CSV table of C-alpha atoms and ligand atoms in Angstrom, one decimal:
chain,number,residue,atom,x,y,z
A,172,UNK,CA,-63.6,-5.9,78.2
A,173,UNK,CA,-59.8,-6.7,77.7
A,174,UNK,CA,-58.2,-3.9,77.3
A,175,UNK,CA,-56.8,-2.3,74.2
A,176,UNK,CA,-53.4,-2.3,73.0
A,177,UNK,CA,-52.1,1.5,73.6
A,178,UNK,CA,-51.8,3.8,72.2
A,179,UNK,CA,-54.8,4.6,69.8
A,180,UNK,CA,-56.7,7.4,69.1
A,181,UNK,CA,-61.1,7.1,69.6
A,182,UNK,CA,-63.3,9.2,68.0
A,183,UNK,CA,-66.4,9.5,69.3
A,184,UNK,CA,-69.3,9.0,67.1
A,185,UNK,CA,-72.5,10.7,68.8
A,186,UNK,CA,-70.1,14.2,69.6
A,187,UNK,CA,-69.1,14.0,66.0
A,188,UNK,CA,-72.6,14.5,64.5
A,189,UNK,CA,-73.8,16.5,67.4
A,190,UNK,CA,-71.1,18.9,66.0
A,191,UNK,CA,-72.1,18.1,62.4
A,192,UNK,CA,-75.6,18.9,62.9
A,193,UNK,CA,-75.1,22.0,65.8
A,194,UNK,CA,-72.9,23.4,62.5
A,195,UNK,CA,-75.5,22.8,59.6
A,196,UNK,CA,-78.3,24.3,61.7
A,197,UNK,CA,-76.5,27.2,62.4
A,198,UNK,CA,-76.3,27.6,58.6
A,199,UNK,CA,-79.8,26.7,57.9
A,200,UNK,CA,-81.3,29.4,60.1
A,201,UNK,CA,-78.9,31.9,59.1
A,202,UNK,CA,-78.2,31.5,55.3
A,203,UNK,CA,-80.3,28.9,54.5
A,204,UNK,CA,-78.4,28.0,51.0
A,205,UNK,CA,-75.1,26.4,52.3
A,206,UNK,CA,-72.3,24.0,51.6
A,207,UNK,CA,-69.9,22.3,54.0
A,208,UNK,CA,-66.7,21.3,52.0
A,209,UNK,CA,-64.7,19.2,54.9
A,210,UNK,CA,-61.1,20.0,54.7
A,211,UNK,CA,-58.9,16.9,54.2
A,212,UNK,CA,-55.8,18.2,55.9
A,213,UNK,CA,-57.2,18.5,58.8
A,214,UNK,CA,-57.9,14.7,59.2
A,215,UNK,CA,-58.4,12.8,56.4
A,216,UNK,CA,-58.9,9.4,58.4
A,217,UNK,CA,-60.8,7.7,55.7
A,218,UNK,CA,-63.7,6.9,58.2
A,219,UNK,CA,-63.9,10.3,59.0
A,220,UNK,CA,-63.9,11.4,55.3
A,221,UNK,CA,-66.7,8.8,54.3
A,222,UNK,CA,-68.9,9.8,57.5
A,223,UNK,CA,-68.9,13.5,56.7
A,224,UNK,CA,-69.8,12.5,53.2
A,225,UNK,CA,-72.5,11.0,54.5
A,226,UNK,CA,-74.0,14.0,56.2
A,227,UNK,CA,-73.9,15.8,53.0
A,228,UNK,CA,-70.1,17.2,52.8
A,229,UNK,CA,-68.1,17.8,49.4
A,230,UNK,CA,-64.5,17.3,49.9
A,231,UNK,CA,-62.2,20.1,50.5
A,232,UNK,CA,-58.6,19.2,49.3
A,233,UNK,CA,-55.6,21.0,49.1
A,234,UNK,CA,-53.4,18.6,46.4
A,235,UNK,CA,-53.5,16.1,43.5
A,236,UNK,CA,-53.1,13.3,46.4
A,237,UNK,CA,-56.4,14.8,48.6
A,238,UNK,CA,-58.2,15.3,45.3
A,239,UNK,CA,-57.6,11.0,44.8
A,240,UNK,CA,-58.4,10.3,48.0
A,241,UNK,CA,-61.7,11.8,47.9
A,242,UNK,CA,-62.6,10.1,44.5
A,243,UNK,CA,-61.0,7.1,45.8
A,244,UNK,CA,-63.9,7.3,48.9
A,245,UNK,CA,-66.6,8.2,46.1
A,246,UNK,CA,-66.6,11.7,46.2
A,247,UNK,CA,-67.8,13.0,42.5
A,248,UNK,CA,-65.5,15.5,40.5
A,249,UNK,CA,-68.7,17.6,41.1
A,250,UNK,CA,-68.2,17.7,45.0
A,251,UNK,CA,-65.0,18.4,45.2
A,252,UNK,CA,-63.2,21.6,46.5
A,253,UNK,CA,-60.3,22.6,45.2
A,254,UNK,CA,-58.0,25.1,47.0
A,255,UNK,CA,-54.5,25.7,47.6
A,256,UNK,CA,-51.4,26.9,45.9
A,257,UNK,CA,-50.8,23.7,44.9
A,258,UNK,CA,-52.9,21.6,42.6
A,259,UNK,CA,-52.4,19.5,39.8
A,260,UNK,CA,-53.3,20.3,36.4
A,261,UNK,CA,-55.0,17.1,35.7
A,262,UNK,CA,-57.3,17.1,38.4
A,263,UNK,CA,-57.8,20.8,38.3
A,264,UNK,CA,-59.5,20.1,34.8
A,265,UNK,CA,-61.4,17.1,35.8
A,266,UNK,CA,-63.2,19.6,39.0
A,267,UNK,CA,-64.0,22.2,36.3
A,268,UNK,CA,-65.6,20.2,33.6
A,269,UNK,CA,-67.4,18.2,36.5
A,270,UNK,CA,-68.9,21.3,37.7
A,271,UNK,CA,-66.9,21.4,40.9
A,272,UNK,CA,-65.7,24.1,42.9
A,273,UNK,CA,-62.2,25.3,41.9
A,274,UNK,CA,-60.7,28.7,44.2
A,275,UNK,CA,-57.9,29.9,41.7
A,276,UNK,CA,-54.7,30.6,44.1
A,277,UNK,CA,-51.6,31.0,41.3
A,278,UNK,CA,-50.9,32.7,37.6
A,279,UNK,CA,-50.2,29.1,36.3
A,280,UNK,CA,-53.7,28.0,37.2
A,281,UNK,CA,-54.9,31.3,35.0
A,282,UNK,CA,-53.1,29.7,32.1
A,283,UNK,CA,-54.1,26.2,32.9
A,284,UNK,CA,-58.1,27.7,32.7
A,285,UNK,CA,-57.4,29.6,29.7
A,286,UNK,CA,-55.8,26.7,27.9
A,287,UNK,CA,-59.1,24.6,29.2
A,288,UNK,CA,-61.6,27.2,28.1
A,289,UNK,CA,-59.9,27.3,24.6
A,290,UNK,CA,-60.0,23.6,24.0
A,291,UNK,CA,-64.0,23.8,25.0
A,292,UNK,CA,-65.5,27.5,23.6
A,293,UNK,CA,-68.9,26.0,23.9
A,294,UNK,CA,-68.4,25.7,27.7
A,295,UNK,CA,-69.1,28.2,30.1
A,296,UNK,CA,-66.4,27.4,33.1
A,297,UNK,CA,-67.2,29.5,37.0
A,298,UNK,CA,-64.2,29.5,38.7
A,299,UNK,CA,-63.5,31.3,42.5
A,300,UNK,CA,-60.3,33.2,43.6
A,301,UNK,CA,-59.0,33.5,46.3
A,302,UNK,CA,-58.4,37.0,47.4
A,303,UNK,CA,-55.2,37.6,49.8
A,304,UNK,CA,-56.0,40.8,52.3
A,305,UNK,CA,-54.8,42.6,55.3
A,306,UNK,CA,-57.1,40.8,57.9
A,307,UNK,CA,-54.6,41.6,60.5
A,308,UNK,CA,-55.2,45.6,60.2
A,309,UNK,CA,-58.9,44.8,60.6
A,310,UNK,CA,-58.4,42.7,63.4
A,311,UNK,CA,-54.9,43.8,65.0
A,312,UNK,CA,-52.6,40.7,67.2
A,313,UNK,CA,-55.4,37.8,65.7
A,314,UNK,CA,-54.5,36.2,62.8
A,315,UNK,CA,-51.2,34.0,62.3
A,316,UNK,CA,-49.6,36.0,59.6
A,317,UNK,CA,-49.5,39.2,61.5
A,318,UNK,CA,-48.2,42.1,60.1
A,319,UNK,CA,-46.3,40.3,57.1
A,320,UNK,CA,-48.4,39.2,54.6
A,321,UNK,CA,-50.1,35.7,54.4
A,322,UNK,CA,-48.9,33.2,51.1
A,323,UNK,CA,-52.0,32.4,49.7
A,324,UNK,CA,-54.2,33.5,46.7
A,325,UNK,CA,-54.1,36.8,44.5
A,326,UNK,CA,-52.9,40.4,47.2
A,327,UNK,CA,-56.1,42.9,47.4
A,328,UNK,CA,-54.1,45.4,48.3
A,329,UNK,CA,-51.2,45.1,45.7
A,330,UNK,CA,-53.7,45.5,43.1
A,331,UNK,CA,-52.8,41.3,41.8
A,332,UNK,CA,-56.1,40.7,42.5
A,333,UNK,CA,-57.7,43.4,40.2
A,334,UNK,CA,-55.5,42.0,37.8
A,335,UNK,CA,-55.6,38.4,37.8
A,336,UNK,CA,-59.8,39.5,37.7
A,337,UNK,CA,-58.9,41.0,34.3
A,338,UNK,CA,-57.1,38.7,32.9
A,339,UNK,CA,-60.1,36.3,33.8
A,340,UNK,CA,-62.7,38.6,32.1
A,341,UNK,CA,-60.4,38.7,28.8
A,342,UNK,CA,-61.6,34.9,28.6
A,343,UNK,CA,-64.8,34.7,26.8
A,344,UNK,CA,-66.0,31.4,28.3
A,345,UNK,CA,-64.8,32.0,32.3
A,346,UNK,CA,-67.0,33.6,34.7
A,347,UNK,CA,-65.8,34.6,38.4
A,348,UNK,CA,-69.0,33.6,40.3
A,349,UNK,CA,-66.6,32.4,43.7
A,350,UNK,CA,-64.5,33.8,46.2
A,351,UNK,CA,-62.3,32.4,48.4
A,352,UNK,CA,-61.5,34.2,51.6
A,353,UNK,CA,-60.0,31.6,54.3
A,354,UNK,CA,-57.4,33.2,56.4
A,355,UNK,CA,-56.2,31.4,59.5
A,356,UNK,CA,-56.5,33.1,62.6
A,357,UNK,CA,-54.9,32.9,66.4
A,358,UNK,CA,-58.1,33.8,67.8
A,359,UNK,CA,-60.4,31.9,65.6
A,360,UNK,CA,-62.9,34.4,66.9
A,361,UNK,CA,-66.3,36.0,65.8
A,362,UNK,CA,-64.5,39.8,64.9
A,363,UNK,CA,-62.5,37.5,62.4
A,364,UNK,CA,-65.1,36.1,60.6
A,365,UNK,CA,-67.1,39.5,60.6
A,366,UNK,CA,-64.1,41.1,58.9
A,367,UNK,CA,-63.7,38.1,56.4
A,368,UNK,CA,-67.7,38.5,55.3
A,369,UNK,CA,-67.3,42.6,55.6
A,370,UNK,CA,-64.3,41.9,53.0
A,371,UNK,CA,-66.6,39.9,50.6
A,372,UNK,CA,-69.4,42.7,50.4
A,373,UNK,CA,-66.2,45.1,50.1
A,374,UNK,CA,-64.3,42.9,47.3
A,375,UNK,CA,-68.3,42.4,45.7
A,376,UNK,CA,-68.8,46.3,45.2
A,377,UNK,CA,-65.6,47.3,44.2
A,378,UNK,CA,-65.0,44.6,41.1
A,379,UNK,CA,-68.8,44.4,40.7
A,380,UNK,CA,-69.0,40.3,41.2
A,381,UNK,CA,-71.6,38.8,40.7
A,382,UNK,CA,-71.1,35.9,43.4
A,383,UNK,CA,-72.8,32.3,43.2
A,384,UNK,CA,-70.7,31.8,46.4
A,385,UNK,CA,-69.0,32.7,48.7
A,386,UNK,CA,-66.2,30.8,50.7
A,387,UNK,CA,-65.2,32.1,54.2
A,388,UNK,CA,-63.0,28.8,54.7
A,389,UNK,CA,-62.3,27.3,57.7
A,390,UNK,CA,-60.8,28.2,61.1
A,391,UNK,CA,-63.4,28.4,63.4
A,392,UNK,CA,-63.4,27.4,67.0
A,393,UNK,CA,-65.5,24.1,68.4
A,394,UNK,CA,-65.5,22.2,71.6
A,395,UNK,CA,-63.4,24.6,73.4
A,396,UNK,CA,-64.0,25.8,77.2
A,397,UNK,CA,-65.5,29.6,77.0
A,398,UNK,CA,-64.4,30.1,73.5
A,399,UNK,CA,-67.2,30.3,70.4
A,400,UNK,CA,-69.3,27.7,69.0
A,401,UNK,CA,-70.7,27.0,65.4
A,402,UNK,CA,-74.3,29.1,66.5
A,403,UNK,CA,-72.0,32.1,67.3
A,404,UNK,CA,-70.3,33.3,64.0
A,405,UNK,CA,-72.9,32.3,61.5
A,406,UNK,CA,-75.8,35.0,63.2
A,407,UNK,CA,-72.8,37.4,62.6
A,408,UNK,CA,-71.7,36.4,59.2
A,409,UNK,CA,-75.3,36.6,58.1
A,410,UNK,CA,-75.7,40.1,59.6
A,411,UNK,CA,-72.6,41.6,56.8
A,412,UNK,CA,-73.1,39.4,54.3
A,413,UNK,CA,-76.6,40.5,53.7
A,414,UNK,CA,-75.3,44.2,53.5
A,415,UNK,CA,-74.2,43.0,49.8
A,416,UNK,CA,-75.7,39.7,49.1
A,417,UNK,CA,-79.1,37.1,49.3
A,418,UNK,CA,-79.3,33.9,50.2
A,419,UNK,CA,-81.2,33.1,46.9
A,420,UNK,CA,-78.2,34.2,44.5
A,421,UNK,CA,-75.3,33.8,46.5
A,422,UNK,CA,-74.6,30.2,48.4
A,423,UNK,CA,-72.2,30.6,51.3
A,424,UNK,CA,-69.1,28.0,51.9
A,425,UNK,CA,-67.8,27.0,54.8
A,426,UNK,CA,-64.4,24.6,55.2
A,427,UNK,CA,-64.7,23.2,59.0
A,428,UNK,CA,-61.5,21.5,59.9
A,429,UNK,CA,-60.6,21.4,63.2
A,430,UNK,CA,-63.4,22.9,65.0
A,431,UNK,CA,-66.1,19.9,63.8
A,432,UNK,CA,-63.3,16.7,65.1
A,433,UNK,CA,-61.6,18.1,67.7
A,434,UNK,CA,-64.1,18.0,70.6
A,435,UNK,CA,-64.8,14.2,69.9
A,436,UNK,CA,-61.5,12.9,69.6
A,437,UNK,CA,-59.2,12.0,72.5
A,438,UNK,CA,-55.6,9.6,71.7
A,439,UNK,CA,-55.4,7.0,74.7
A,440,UNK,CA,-51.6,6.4,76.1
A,441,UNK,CA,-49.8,4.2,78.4
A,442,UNK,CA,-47.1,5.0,80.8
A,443,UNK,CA,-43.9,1.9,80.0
A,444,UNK,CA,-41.5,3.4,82.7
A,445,UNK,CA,-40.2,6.0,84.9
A,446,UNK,CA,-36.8,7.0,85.7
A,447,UNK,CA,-35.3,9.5,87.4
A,448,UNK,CA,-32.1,11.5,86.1
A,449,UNK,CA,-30.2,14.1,88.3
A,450,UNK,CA,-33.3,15.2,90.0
A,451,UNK,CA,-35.9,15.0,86.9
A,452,UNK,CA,-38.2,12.5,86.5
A,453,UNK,CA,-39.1,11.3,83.2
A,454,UNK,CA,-42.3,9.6,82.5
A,455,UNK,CA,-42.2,7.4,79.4
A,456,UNK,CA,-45.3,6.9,77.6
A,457,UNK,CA,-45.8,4.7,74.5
A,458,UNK,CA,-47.9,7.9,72.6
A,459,UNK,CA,-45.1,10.6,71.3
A,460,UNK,CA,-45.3,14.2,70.5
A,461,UNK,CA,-45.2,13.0,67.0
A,462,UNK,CA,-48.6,11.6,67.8
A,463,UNK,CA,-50.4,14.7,68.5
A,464,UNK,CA,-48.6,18.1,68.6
A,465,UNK,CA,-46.3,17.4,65.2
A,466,UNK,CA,-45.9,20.6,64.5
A,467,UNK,CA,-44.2,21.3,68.0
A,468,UNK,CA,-46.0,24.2,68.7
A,469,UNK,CA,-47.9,23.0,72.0
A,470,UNK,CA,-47.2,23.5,75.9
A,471,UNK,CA,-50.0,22.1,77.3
A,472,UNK,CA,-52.1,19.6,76.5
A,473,UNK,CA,-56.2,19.3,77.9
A,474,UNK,CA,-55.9,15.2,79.6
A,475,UNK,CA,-57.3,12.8,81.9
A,476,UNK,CA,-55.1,10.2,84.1
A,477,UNK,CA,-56.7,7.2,85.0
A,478,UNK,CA,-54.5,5.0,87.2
A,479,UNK,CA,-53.3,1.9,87.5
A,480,UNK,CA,-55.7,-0.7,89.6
A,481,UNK,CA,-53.1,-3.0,90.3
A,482,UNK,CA,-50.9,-0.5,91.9
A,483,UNK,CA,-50.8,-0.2,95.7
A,484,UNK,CA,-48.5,2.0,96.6
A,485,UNK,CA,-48.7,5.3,98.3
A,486,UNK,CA,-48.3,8.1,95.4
A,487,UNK,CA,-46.3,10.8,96.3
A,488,UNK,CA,-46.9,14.2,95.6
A,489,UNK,CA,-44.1,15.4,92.9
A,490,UNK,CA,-43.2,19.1,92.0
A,491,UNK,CA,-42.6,18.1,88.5
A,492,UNK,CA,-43.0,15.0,86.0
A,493,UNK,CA,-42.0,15.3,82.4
A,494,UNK,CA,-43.8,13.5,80.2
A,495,UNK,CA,-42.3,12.4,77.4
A,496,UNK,CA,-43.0,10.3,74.4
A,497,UNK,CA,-41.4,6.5,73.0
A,498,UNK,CA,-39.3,8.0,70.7
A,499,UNK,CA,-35.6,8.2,71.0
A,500,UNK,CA,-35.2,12.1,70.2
A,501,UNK,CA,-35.0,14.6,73.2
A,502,UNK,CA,-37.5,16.7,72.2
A,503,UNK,CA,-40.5,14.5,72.4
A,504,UNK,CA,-41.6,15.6,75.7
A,505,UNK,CA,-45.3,16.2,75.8
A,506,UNK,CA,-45.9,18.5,78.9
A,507,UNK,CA,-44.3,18.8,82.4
A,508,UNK,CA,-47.1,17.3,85.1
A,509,UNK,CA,-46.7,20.0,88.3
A,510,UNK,CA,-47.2,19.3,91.5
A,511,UNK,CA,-48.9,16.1,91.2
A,512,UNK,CA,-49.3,12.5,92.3
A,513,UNK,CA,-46.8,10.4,91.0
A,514,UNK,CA,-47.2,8.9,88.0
A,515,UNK,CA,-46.4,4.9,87.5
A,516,UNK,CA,-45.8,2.6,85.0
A,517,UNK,CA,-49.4,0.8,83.7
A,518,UNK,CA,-51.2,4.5,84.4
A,519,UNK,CA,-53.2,5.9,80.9
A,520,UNK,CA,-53.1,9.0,80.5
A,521,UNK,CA,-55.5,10.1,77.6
A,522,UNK,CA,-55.7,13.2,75.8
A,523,UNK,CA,-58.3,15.4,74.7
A,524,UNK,CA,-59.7,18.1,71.3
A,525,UNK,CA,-57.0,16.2,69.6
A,526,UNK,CA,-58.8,15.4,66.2
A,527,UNK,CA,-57.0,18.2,64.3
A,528,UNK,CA,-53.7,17.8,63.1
A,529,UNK,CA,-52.7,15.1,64.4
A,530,UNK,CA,-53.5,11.9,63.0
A,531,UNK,CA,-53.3,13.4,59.7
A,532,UNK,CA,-49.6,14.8,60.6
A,533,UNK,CA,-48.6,11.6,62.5
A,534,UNK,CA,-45.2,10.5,60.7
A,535,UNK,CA,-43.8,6.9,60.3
A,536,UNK,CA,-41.2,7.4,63.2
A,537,UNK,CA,-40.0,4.6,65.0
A,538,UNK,CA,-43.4,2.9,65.5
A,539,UNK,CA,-45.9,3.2,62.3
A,540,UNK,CA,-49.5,4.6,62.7
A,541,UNK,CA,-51.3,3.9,65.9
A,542,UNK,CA,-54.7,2.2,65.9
A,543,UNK,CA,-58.3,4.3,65.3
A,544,UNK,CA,-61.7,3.5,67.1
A,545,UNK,CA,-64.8,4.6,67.0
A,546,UNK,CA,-66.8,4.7,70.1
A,547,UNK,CA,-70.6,3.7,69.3
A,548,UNK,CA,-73.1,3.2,71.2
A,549,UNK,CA,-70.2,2.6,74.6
A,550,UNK,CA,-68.6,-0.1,72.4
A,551,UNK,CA,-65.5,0.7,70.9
A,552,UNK,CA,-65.0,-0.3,67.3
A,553,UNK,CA,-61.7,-0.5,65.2
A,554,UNK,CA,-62.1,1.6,62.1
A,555,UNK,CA,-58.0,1.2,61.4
A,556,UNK,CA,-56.1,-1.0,63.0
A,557,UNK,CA,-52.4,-0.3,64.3
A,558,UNK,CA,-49.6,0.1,60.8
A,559,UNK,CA,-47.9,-3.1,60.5
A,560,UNK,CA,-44.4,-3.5,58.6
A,561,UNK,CA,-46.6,-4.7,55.7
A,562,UNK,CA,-48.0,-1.7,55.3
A,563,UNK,CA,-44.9,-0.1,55.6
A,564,UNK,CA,-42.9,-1.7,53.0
A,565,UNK,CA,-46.2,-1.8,50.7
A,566,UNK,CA,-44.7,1.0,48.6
A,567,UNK,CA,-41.4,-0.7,48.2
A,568,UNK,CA,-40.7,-2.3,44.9
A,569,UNK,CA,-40.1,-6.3,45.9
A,570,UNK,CA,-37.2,-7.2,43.7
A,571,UNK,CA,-35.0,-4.5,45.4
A,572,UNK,CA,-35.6,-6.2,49.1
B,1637,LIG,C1,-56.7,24.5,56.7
B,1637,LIG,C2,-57.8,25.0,55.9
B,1637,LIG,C3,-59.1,24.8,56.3
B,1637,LIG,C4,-59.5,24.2,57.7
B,1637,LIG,O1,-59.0,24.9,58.7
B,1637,LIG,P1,-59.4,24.5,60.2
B,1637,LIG,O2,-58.6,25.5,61.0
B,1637,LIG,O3,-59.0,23.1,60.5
B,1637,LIG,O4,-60.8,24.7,60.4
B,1637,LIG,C5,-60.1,25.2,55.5
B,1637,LIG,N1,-59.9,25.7,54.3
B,1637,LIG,C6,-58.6,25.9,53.8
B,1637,LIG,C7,-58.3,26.5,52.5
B,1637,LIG,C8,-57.5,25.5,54.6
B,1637,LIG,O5,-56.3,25.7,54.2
């Protein structure tokens, strides 16, 4: 096969449904009245978006633009999820009268569902709300907000969630029958997601809900060396929830990201040249940081070398290789390489559990978005092909160019 123009990223079909399907039969066996709302920001590749909807997903966006790219790939009003502090008013309606799931995060959305409910007082609207609560003092050093408090949804402990419930109950015609409960965690591990469902039987009791569903969100871990699988929270979650709740009334939610792409995703990159400057060397490869840790929050990076063919040269053993990226900005240096062979212009070096956050955070820097393939059946197939400067200017109104 000739070889591919680097870099791209593969996905890798068979992993991707293996962790579909691992992740739906944990939920069938352990609360068998589910939903799996895929959340866009984590990759919203439009392949991946159309394959999870064909598994059975609903859409889990974040903003006005997710909420259009999910109707744009066919998702119904009535399969959407709607979270975040930040949606748009239009769309917000559109979800509600459709039927679909809507987690309330802000005091303008409760006026935008009052406003809605008076305009229709023969319809009965079910909204969710997402509750904001101390799941650091639960589970102390895990989660990423720490001791200060996370941004999102209506505070438990400040008493705004009481009150935004109120204020909801004043509305003839709006029924709380959803909470919302994601939290992002360090750990991503089991204790978390025993505290989040703990929390929903606490939140249940104390307001008296009652809950058509409940939403634990995303953040769980997949595909990752000695840490927990899809099979390991859900026994777990299923264990507290049924302390306040049945599978028959109450459906629970879950908003995979990360955890369901990661393991089946790997970004292949080329090494272009190598130079050596007062005693560093510098590898250059044509994928950046940009490409894959965007966030700049990585040290280390799980990859594979595979070496040059053509090369015959002895290799070296070098104390330390800094690989860096094709942009021109200092920082986009990937990882130092320790005490390894050297490295040489023509080598790959691909890395892996990069489906998350990546692609979806990849910015028009320097060079425009890398290819996508798909690996099927051992053939690789293009499912987007690299950005061109058509697509780039595509935006760009013609008469000013
Ligand atoms: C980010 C996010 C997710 C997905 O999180 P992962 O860590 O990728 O699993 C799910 N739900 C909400 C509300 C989110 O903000």
């Amino acid at each position: 096969m000739e070889a591919l123009q680097t870099p791209y990223f593969v996905i890798d079909e068979a992993i991707l449904q293996r962790y579909y399907d691992m992740l739906a039969d944990s939920l069938k066996q352990n609360w068998n009245n589910y939903l799996i709302g895929y959340s866009f920001k984590t990759n919203s590749l439009p392949w991946l978006v159309s394959f999870v909807k064909k598994n059975g997903a609903y859409a889990e966006v974040v903003s006005e633009d997710e909420y259009s790219l999910a109707r744009y790939l066919g998702y119904e009003n009535s399969e959407i999820i709607y979270n975040g502090p930040y949606k748009g008013e239009h769309s917000f309606r559109d979800v509600l009268l459709a039927g679909g799931y809507v987690n309330l995060d802000s005091r303008m959305e409760l006026s935008w569902l009052r406003k809605l409910a008076e305009e229709y007082p023969k319809r009965n609207f079910e909204v969710g709300i997402r509750a904001n609560f101390n799941l650091e003092k639960m589970c102390p050093g895990e989660t990423t907000m720490g001791e200060v408090s996370g941004r999102f949804g209506f505070c438990y402990e400040t008493g705004k969630l009481e009150e935004a419930l109120k204020t909801l109950s004043e509305i003839p015609n709006v029924s709380v029958t959803g909470l919302h409960l994601h939290s992002s965690s360090k750990s991503r591990s089991v204790a978390i997601f025993r505290s989040i469902a703990r929390m929903a039987c606490q939140l249940k009791e104390e307001f008296h809900l009652k809950l058509s569903y409940v939403d634990l969100g995303g953040g769980y871990c997949g595909g990752m060396e000695g840490r927990p699988e899809y099979p390991d929270y859900f026994p777990v979650v299923a264990e507290e929830l049924s302390k306040s709740f049945t599978p028959s009334e109450t459906k629970l939610i879950v908003e995979p990201g990360i955890s369901l792409i990661s393991k089946c995703t790997t970004f292949v990159t080329s090494i272009f040249d190598t130079r050596d400057i007062k005693g560093t060397r510098y590898v250059m490869t044509d994928g950046s940081r940009f490409n894959i840790d965007a966030t700049m929050i990585k040290s280390s990076h799980l990859f594979h070398v595979i070496k040059n063919e053509s090369y015959e040269g002895s290799r070296p053993l070098l104390k330390e290789q800094i690989i860096s990226g094709f942009t021109c900005m200092e920082c986009d240096r990937l990882f130092t390489y320790t005490d390894s062979p050297e490295l040489i212009p023509g080598d790959k070096i691909i890395y892996e559990n990069v489906g998350g956050y990546t692609m979806s955070l990849n910015p028009l820097f320097i060079q425009y978005f890398p290819a996508v393939y798909i690996r099927r059946d051992g053939k690789l197939i293009q499912v987007r092909r690299k950005w061109t400067p058509a697509d780039y200017v595509q935006g760009s109104e013609r008469e000013f160019l």
